[in-house]
Short mmCIF file of C-alpha atoms (C1' of nucleotides) in Angstrom, two decimals:
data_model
loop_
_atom_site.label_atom_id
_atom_site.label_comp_id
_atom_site.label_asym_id
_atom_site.label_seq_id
_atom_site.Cartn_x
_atom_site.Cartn_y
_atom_site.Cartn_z
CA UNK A 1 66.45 42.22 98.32
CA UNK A 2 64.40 41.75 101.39
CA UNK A 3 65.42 38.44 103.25
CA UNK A 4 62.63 36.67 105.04
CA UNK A 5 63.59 34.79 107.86
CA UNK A 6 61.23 31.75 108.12
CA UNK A 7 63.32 29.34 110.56
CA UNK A 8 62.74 30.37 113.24
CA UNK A 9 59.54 29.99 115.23
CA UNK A 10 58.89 32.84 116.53
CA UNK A 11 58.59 34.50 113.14
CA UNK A 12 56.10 31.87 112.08
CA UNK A 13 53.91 32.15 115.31
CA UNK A 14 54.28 36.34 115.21
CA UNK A 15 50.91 38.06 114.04
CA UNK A 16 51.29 39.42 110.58
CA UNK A 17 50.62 42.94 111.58
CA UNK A 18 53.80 42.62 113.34
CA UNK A 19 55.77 41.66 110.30
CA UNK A 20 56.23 45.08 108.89
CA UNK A 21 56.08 46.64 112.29
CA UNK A 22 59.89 44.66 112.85
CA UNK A 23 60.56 45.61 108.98
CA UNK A 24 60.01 49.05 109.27
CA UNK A 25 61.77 49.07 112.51
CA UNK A 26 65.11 48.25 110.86
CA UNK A 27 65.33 51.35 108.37
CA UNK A 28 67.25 53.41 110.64
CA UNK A 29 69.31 55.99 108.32
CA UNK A 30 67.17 58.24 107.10
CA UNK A 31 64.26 60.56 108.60
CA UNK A 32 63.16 61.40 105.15
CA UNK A 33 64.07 60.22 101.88
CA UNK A 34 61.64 62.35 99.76
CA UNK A 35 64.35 65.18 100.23
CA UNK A 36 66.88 63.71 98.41
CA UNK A 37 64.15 62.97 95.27
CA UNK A 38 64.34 65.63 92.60
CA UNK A 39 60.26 66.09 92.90
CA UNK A 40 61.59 67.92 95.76
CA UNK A 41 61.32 71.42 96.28
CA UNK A 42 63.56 72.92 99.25
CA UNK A 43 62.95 75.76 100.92
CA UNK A 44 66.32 77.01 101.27
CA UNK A 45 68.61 77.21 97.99
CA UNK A 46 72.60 77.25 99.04
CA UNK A 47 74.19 79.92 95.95
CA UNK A 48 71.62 80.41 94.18
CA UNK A 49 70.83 83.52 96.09
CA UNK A 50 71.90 85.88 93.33
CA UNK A 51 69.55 84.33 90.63
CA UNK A 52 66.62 84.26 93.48
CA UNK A 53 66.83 87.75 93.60
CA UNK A 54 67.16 88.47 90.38
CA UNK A 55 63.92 86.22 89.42
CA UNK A 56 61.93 88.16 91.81
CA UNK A 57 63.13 91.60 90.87
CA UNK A 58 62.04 90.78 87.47
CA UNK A 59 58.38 89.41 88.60
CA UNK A 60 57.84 92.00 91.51
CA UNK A 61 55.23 94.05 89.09
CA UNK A 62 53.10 91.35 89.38
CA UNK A 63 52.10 92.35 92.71
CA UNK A 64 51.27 96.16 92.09
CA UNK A 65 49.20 94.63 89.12
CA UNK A 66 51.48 94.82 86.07
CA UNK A 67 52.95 92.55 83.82
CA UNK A 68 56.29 91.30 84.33
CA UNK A 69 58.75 90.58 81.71
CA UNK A 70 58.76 87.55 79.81
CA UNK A 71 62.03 85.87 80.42
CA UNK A 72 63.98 82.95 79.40
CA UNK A 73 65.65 80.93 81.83
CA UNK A 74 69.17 79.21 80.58
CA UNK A 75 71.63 76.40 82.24
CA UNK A 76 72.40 72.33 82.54
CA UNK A 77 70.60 70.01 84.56
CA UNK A 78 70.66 70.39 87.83
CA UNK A 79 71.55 73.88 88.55
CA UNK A 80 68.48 74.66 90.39
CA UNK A 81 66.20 76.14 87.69
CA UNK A 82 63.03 74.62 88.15
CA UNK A 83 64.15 74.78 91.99
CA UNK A 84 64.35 78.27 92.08
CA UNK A 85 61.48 79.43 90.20
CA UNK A 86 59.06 77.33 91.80
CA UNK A 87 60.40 78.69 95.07
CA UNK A 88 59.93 82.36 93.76
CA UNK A 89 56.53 81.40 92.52
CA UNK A 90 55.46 79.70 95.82
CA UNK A 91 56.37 83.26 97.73
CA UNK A 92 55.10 85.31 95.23
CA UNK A 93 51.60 83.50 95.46
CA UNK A 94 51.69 84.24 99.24
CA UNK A 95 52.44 87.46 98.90
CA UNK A 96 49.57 88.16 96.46
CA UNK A 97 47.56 86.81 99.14
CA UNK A 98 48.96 88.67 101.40
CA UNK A 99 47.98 92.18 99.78
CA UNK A 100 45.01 90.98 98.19
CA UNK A 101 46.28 90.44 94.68
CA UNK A 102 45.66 87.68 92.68
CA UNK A 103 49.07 86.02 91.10
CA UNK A 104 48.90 82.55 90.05
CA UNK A 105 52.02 80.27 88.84
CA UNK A 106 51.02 77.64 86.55
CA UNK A 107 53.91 75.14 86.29
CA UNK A 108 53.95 72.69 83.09
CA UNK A 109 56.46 70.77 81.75
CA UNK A 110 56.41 70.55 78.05
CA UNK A 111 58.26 67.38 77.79
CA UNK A 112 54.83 66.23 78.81
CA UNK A 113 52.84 68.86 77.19
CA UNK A 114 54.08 69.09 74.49
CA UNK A 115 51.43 70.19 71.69
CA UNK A 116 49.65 73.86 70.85
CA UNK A 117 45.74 71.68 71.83
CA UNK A 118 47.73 69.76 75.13
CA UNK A 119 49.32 73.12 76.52
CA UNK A 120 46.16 75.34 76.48
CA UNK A 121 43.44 72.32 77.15
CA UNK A 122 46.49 72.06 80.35
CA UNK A 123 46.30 75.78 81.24
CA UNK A 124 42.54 75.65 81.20
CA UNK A 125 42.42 73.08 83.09
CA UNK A 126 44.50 75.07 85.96
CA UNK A 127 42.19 78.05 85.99
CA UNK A 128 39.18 75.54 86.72
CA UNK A 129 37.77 74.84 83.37
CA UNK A 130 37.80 71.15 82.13
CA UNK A 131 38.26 70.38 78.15
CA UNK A 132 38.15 67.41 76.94
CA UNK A 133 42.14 65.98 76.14
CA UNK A 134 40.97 65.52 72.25
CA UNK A 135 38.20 66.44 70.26
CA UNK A 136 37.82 70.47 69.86
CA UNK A 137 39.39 72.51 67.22
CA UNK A 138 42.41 74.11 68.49
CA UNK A 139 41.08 77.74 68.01
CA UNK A 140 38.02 76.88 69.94
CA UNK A 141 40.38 75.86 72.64
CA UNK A 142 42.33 78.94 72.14
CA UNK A 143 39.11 81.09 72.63
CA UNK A 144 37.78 79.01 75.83
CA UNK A 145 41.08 79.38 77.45
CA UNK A 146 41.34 83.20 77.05
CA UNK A 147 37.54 83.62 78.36
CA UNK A 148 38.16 81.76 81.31
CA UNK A 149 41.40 83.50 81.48
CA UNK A 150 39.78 86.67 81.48
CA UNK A 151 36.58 86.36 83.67
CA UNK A 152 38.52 87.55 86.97
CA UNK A 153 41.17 90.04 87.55
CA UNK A 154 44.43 88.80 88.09
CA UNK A 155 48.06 88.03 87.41
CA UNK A 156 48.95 84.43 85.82
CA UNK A 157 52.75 83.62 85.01
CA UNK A 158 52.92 80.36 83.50
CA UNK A 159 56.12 78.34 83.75
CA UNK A 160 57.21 76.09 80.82
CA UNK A 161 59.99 73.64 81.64
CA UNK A 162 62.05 72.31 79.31
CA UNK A 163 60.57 74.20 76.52
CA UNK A 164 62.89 73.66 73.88
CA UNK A 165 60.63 70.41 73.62
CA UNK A 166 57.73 72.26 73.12
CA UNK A 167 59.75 74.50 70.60
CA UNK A 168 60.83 71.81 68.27
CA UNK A 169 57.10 71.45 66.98
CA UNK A 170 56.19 74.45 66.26
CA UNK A 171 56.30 78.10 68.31
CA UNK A 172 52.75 79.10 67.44
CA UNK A 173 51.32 78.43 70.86
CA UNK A 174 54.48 80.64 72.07
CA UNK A 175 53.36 83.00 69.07
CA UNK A 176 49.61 83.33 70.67
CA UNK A 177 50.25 83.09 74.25
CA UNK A 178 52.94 86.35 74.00
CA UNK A 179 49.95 88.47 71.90
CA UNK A 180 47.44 87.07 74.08
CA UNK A 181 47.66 90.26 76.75
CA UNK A 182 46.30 92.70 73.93
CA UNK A 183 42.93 90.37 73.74
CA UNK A 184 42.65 90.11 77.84
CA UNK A 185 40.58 92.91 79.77
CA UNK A 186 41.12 92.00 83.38
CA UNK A 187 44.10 89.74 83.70
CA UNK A 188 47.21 89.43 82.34
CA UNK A 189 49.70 86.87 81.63
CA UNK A 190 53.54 86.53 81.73
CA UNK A 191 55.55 83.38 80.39
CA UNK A 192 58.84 81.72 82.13
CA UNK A 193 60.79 79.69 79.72
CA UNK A 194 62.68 77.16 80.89
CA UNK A 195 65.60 75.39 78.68
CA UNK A 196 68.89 73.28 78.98
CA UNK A 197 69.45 74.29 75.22
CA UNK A 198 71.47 77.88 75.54
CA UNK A 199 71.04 77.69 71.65
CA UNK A 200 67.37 77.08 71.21
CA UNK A 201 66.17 80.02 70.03
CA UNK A 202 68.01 80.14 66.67
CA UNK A 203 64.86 77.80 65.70
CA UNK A 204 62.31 80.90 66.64
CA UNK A 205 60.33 83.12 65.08
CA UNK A 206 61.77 86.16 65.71
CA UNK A 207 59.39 88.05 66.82
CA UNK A 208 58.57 85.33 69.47
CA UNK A 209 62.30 85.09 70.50
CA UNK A 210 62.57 88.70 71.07
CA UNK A 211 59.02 88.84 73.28
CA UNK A 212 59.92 85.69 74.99
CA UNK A 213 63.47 86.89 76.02
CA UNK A 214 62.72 90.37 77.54
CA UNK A 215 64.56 88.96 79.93
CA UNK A 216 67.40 86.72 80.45
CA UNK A 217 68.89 84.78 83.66
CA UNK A 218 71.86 81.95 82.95
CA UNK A 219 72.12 79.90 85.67
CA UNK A 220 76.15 78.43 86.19
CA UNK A 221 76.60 74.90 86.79
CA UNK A 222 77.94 74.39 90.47
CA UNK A 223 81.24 73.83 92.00
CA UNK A 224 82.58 70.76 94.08
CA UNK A 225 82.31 72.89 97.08
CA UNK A 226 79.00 74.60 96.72
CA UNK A 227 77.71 71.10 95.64
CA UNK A 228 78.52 70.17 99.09
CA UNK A 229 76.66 72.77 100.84
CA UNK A 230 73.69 71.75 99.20
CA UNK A 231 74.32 67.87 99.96
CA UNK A 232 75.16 69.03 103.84
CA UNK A 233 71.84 70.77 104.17
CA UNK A 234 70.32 68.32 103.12
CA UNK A 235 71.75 65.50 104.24
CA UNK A 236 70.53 67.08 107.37
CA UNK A 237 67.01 66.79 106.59
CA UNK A 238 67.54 63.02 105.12
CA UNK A 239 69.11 61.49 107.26
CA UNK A 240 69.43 60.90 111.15
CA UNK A 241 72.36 62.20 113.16
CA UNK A 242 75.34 60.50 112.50
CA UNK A 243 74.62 58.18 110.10
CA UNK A 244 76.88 59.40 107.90
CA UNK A 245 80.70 58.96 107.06
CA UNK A 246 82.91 62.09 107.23
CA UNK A 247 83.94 61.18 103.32
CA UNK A 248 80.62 60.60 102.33
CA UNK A 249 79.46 63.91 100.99
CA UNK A 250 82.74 64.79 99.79
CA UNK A 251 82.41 61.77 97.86
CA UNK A 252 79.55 62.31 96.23
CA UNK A 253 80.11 66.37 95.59
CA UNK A 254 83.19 65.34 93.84
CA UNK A 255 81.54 62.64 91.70
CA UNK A 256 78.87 65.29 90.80
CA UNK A 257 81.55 68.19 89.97
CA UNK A 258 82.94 65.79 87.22
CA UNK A 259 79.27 65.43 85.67
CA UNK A 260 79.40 69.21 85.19
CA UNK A 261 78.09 70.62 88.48
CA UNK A 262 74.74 68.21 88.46
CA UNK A 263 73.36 68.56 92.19
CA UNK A 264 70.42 66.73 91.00
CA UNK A 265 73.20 63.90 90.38
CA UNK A 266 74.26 64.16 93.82
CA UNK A 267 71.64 63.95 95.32
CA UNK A 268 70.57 60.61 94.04
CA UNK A 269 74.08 59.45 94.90
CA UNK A 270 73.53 60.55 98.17
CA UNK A 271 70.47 58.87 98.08
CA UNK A 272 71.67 55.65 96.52
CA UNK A 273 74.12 55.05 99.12
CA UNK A 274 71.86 55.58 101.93
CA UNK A 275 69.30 52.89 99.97
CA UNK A 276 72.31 50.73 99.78
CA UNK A 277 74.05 51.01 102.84
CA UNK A 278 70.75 50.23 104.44
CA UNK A 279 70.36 46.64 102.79
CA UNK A 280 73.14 45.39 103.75
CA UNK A 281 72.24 46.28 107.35
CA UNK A 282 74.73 49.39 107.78
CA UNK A 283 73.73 51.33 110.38
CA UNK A 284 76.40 53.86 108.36
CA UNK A 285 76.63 55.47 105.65
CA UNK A 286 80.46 54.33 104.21
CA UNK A 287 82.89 55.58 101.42
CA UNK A 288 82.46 51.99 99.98
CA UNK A 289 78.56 52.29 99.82
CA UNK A 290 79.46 55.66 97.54
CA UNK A 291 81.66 54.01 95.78
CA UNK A 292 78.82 51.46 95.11
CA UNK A 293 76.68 53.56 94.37
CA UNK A 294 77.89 55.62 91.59
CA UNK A 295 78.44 52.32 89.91
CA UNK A 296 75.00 51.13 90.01
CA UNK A 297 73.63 54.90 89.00
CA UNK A 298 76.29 54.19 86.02
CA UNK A 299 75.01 50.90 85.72
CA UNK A 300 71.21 51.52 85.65
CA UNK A 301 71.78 54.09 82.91
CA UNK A 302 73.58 51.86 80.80
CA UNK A 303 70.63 49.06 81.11
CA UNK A 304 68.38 51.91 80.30
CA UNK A 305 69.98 52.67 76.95
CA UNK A 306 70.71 49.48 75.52
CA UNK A 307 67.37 48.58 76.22
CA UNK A 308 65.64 51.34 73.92
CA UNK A 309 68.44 51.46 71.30
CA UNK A 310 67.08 50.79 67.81
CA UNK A 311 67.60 46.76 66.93
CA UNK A 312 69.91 47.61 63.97
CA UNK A 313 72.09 49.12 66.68
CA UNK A 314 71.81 46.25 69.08
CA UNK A 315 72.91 43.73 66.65
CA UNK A 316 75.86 46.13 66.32
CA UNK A 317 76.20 46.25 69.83
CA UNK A 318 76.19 42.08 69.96
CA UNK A 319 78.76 41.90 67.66
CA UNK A 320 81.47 44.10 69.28
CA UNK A 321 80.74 42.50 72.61
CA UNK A 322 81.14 38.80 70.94
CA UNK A 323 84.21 39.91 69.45
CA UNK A 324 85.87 41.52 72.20
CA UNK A 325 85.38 38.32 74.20
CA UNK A 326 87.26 36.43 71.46
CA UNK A 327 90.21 39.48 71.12
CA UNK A 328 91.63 41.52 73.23
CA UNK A 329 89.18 44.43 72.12
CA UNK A 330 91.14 45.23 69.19
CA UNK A 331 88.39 44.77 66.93
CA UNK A 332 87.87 46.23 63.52
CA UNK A 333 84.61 47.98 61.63
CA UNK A 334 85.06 45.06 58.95
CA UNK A 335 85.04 42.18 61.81
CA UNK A 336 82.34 43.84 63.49
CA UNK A 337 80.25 44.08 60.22
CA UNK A 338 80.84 40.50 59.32
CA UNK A 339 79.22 39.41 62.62
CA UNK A 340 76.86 41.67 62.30
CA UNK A 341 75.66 40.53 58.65
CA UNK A 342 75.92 36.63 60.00
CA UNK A 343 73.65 37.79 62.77
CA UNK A 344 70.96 39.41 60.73
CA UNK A 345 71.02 36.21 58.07
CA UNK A 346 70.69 34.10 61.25
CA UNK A 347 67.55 36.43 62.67
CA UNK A 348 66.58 37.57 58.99
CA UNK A 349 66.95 40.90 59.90
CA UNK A 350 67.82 43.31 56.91
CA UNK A 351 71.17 44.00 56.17
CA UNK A 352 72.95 47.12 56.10
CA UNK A 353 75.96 48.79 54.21
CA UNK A 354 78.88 49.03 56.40
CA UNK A 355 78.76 52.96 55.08
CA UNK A 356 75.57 52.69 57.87
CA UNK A 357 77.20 50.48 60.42
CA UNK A 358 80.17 52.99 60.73
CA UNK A 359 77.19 55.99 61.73
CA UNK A 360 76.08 53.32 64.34
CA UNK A 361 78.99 52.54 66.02
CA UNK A 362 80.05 56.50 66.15
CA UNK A 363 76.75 56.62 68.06
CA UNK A 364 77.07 54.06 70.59
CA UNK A 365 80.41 55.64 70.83
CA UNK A 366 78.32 59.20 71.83
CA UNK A 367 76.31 57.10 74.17
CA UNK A 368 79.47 55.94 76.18
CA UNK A 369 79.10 52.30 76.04
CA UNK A 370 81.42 51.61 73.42
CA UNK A 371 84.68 53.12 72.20
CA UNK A 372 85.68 53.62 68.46
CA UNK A 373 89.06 55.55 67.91
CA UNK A 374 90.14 55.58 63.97
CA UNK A 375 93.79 54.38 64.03
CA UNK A 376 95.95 53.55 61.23
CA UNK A 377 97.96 50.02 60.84
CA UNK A 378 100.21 51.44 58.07
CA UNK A 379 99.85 48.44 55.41
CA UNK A 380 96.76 47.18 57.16
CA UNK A 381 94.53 49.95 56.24
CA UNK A 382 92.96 52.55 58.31
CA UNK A 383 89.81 51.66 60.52
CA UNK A 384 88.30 52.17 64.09
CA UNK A 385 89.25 50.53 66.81
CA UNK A 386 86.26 49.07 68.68
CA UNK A 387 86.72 48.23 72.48
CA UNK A 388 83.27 47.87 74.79
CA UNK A 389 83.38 50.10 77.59
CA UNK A 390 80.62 48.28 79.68
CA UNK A 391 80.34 44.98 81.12
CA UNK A 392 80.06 42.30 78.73
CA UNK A 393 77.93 39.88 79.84
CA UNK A 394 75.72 41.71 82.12
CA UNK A 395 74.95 43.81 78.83
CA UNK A 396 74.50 41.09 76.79
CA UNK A 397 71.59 39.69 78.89
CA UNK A 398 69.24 42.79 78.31
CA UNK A 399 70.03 42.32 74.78
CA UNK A 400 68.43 39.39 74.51
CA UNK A 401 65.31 40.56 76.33
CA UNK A 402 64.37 42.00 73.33
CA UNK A 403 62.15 38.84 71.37
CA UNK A 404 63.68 39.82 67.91
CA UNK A 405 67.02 38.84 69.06
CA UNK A 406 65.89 35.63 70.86
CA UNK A 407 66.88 33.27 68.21
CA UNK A 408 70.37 34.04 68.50
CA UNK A 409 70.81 32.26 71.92
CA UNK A 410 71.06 29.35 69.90
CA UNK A 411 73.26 30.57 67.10
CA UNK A 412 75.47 32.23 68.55
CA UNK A 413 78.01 29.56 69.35
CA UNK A 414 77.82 28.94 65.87
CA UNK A 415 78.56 32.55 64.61
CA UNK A 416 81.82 33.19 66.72
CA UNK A 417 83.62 29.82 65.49
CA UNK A 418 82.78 30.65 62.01
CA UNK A 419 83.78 34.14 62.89
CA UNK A 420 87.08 33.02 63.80
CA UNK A 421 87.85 30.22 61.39
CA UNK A 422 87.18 33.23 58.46
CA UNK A 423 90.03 35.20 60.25
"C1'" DC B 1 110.00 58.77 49.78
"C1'" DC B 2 106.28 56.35 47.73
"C1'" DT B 3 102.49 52.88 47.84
"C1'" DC B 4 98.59 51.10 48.95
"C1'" DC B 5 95.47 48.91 52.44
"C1'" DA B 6 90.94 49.15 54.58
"C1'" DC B 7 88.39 51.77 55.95
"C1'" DC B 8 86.63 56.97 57.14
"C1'" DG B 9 83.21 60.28 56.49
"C1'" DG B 10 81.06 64.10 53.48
"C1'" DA B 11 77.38 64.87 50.02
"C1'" DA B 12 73.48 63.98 47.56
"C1'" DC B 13 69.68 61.39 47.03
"C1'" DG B 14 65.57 57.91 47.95
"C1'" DT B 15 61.79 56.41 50.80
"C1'" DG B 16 58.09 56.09 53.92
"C1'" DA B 17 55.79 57.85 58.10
"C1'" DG B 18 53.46 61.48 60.17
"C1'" DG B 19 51.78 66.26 60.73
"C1'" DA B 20 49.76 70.66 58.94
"C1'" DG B 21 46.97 73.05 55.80
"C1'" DT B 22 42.98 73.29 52.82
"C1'" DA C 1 40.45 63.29 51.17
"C1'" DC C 2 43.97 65.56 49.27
"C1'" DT C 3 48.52 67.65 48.69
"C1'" DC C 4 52.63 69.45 50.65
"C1'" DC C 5 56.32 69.51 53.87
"C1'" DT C 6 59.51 67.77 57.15
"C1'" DC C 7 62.19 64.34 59.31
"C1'" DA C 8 64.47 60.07 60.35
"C1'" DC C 9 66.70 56.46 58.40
"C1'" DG C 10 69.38 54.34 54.67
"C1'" DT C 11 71.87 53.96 50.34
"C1'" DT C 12 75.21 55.16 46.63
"C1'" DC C 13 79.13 57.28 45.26
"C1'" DC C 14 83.50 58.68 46.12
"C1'" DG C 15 87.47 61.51 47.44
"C1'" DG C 16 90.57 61.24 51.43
"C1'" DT C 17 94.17 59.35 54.55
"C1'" DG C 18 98.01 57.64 58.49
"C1'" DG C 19 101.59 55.01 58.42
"C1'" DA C 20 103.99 50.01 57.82
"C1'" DG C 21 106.47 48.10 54.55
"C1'" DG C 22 108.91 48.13 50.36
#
DNA sequence: CCTCCACCGGAACGTGAGGAGT
DNA sequence: ACTCCTCACGTTCCGGTGGAGG
C-alpha cells in the first residue's frame, strides 16, 4: 500500500538514503506501536489490581525460601492473565535480588510446548543446560532436568500458559513435575497453570488436579468502561498527542465489550485504526477508520478460516455461496448437496452422504460464516435454511487458492445452469 | 385434525492414522 | 516390531418433526 511517486524529478535525482528518511518522516500517529501488540507486557494493569495482589500474596513464600502454592489460573482471552503474572513474576525476580534470594519465573507456553520430552528438554534449557530437541529417553531427560534443577539453591515457579493444551495429551509431566519437590535437596519448584478452559480439569488425574489447584484465581472478563481505561493508558503511550478522535476509544471499548470483555481485541482495533488511518495519510485517528477497522479484523479472520477448513468443507462452502448468488439465500441442505456432489464428480473428489454434509454445514454455521436455521415449509418438508454470512466473492477467491479446487474455475459455469435447469 | 414432505439429528459402528507401552 | 488404545472422520440406520395443504 505504499505509493511511490516516480514523476517527479526530484524524487528520481534524491539519494536513496533519503528515500526512507522522507518515508519514515510521514508516520506521524504513533510514538510506539509495540504497545498496542499483545507480546506486550505493561507495567501498569488498570482493574486488575485485586488479582495482582492476590497472585503475589499467594507467591510471597518464595522469598523467605518456601514453596508457594501451586495454583491454577482461570478466565477468557484477554483478561490480563498472562499480563498479570508475568508482571508479578518480573517484581518478584527483583525482589529476590533484592534480598539475596534466588526466585526464577520460567514462562512457557504449552501451545508450543506441548509434549512431556519438549516441556522438560524447555525447562532445562532455562536453567542453562542444553538437550538436544529429540533423541534421549524421556526419563533420562527427566533425571538431567532435576540435577540441574537441584545443583543451586533456589526458588523456580514455572508458568504454563494455556495448559489445557498440554493437558489434552497426557498429565504425566504435570504428574512428575508436582512430586518432583520430594526428590529436590536445595531448590524447590512451584507450577502456575494457565487456562481459558474453566472446565479442564474434569480430564485430570485427580491427584494432579487437587496438587495443581491449591490455589485458585478466576479472572472476570472486563467491562466497556474498564476496557477504556486500559485503551486510554495506553493510547497514551502509542500514540502522539492528539492524534486521536474523541469517539475513537469509545469505539473500540464498545466493540471489544460485545466480544466478551477481550482487551487484547481492543487493542488491535486500536491498533488497526491507527495502521489504517495512517495510509490514507490521516494525520487523525477518525470514527470511520474504527469503523474500518473492525471490518478488516472481521475480515482477516474470516480469510484465515476458510483457508484451513478441511476441502470436504470447502466444497460445501462453494456450493452455498454459488447458490445464494442464484437465490435469494433461501437455499436448502438438498440444493446445497446436489452442488456439492456435481462439484466433487467434476474435481473427483469423494462423495459424501448428505447425513455428513448436514454435520458440515452445522459447523461452518459454529464458525460464523454461514447461517443454517432448520425451518419447516409445512408440505415442503422440513430442512435448514442456508444463507452466507460473509462476502461472496471475496470468499470465493481464497477458495480457489487451494490447487484441489482449481479445476472448478472452469466448471463452474457449467454446474450452476445445470443446477438450475434440475430445479 | 390429520398427512406427509424433506430433511434433522441421535446412536452405533467401521476405518485408518498415530501414539504409548513392551 | 508388535499389540493396544484413542481419536477423528464417515457411514448406516432410523425414529422424529413443524406446519401447509387437504
Amino acid at each position: 500500500m505504499i505509493e511511490i511517486q516516480t514523476n517527479t524529478k526530484e524524487t528520481l535525482n534524491e539519494p536513496l538514503d533519503g528515500l526512507f528518511d522522507k518515508l519514515l518522516s510521514e508516520v506521524v500517529i504513533f510514538k510506539s506501536k509495540d504497545v498496542l501488540r499483545s507480546t506486550y507486557t505493561p507495567d501498569y494493569l488498570p482493574h486488575r489490581n485485586y488479582e495482582i495482589q492476590s497472585l503475589a500474596s499467594i507467591l510471597v513464600p518464595a522469598l523467605r525460601g518456601e514453596i508457594p502454592s501451586n495454583i491454577l489460573i482461570y478466565g477468557k482471552t484477554g483478561t490480563g492473565k498472562t499480563a498479570v503474572v508475568k508482571h508479578v513474576g518480573k517484581e518478584l525476580e527483583k525482589t529476590g535480588d533484592k534480598h539475596g534470594v534466588q526466585c526464577r519465573i520460567i514462562y512457557l507456553n504449552c501451545e508450543i510446548v506441548d509434549t512431556q520430552y519438549r516441556l522438560l528438554a524447555t525447562l532445562a534449557k532455562h536453567l542453562g543446560k542444553d538437550i538436544p530437541m529429540t533423541g534421549w529417553p524421556t526419563d533420562q531427560v527427566y533425571e538431567e532436568f532435576k540435577n540441574t534443577l537441584d545443583n543451586k539453591k533456589r526458588i523456580v515457579i514455572v508458568v504454563m500458559d494455556e495448559i489445557d493444551k498440554l493437558v489434552r495429551k497426557g498429565d504425566d509431566v504435570l504428574y512428575n513435575l508436582s512430586r518432583i519437590n520430594t526428590d529436590l535437596k536445595n531448590s524447590k519448584i512451584s507450577l502456575i497453570g494457565i487456562s481459558n478452559d474453566l472446565k479442564f480439569t474434569e480430564f485430570l488425574d485427580p491427584r494432579v488436579k487437587s496438587s495443581l489447584g491449591e490455589e485458585e484465581l478466576i479472572f472476570p472478563p472486563y467491562d466497556a468502561e474498564q476496557i477504556h481505561d486500559i485503551l486510554e493508558q495506553r493510547a497514551g503511550l502509542a500514540y502522539k498527542k492528539n492524534v486521536l478522535d474523541d469517539i475513537v476509544i469509545h469505539l473500540c471499548a464498545a466493540f471489544a465489550a460485545q466480544e466478551h470483555g477481550d482487551a487484547r481485541r481492543a487493542l488491535d482495533l486500536l491498533r488497526v485504526s491507527g495502521e489504517l488511518a495512517e495510509r490514507t495519510k490521516s494525520s487523525v485517528v477518525m470514527e470511520k477508520h474504527v469503523r474500518k477497522a473492525q471490518e478488516k479484523i472481521e475480515q482477516d479472520r474470516v480469510v484465515e478460516v476458510v483457508r484451513t477448513l478441511p476441502t470436504q468443507s470447502k466444497l460445501v462452502l462453494l456450493s452455498v455461496l454459488l447458490l445464494s448468488k442464484e437465490r435469494n439465500n433461501n437455499i436448502s441442505t438438498g440444493d446445497t448437496y446436489s452442488v456439492y456432489k456435481q462439484m466433487c464428480h467434476n474435481i473427483g473428489a469423494d462423495i459424501l452422504t448428505q447425513r455428513r454434509i448436514t454435520d458440515l454445514i452445522s459447523e461452518l454455521d459454529m464458525l460464523g460464516i454461514v447461517n443454517a436455521m432448520v425451518v419447516s415449509k409445512g408440505r415442503y418438508g422440513r430442512t435448514k435454511e442456508i444463507s452466507s454470512s460473509i462476502p461472496v466473492d471475496n470468499t470465493k477467491s481464497v477458495l480457489m487458492e487451494d490447487y484441489r479446487l482449481k479445476p472448478l474455475d472452469t466448471f463452474i459455469p457449467n454446474t450452476i445452469t445445470t443446477q438450475v435447469k434440475l430445479v
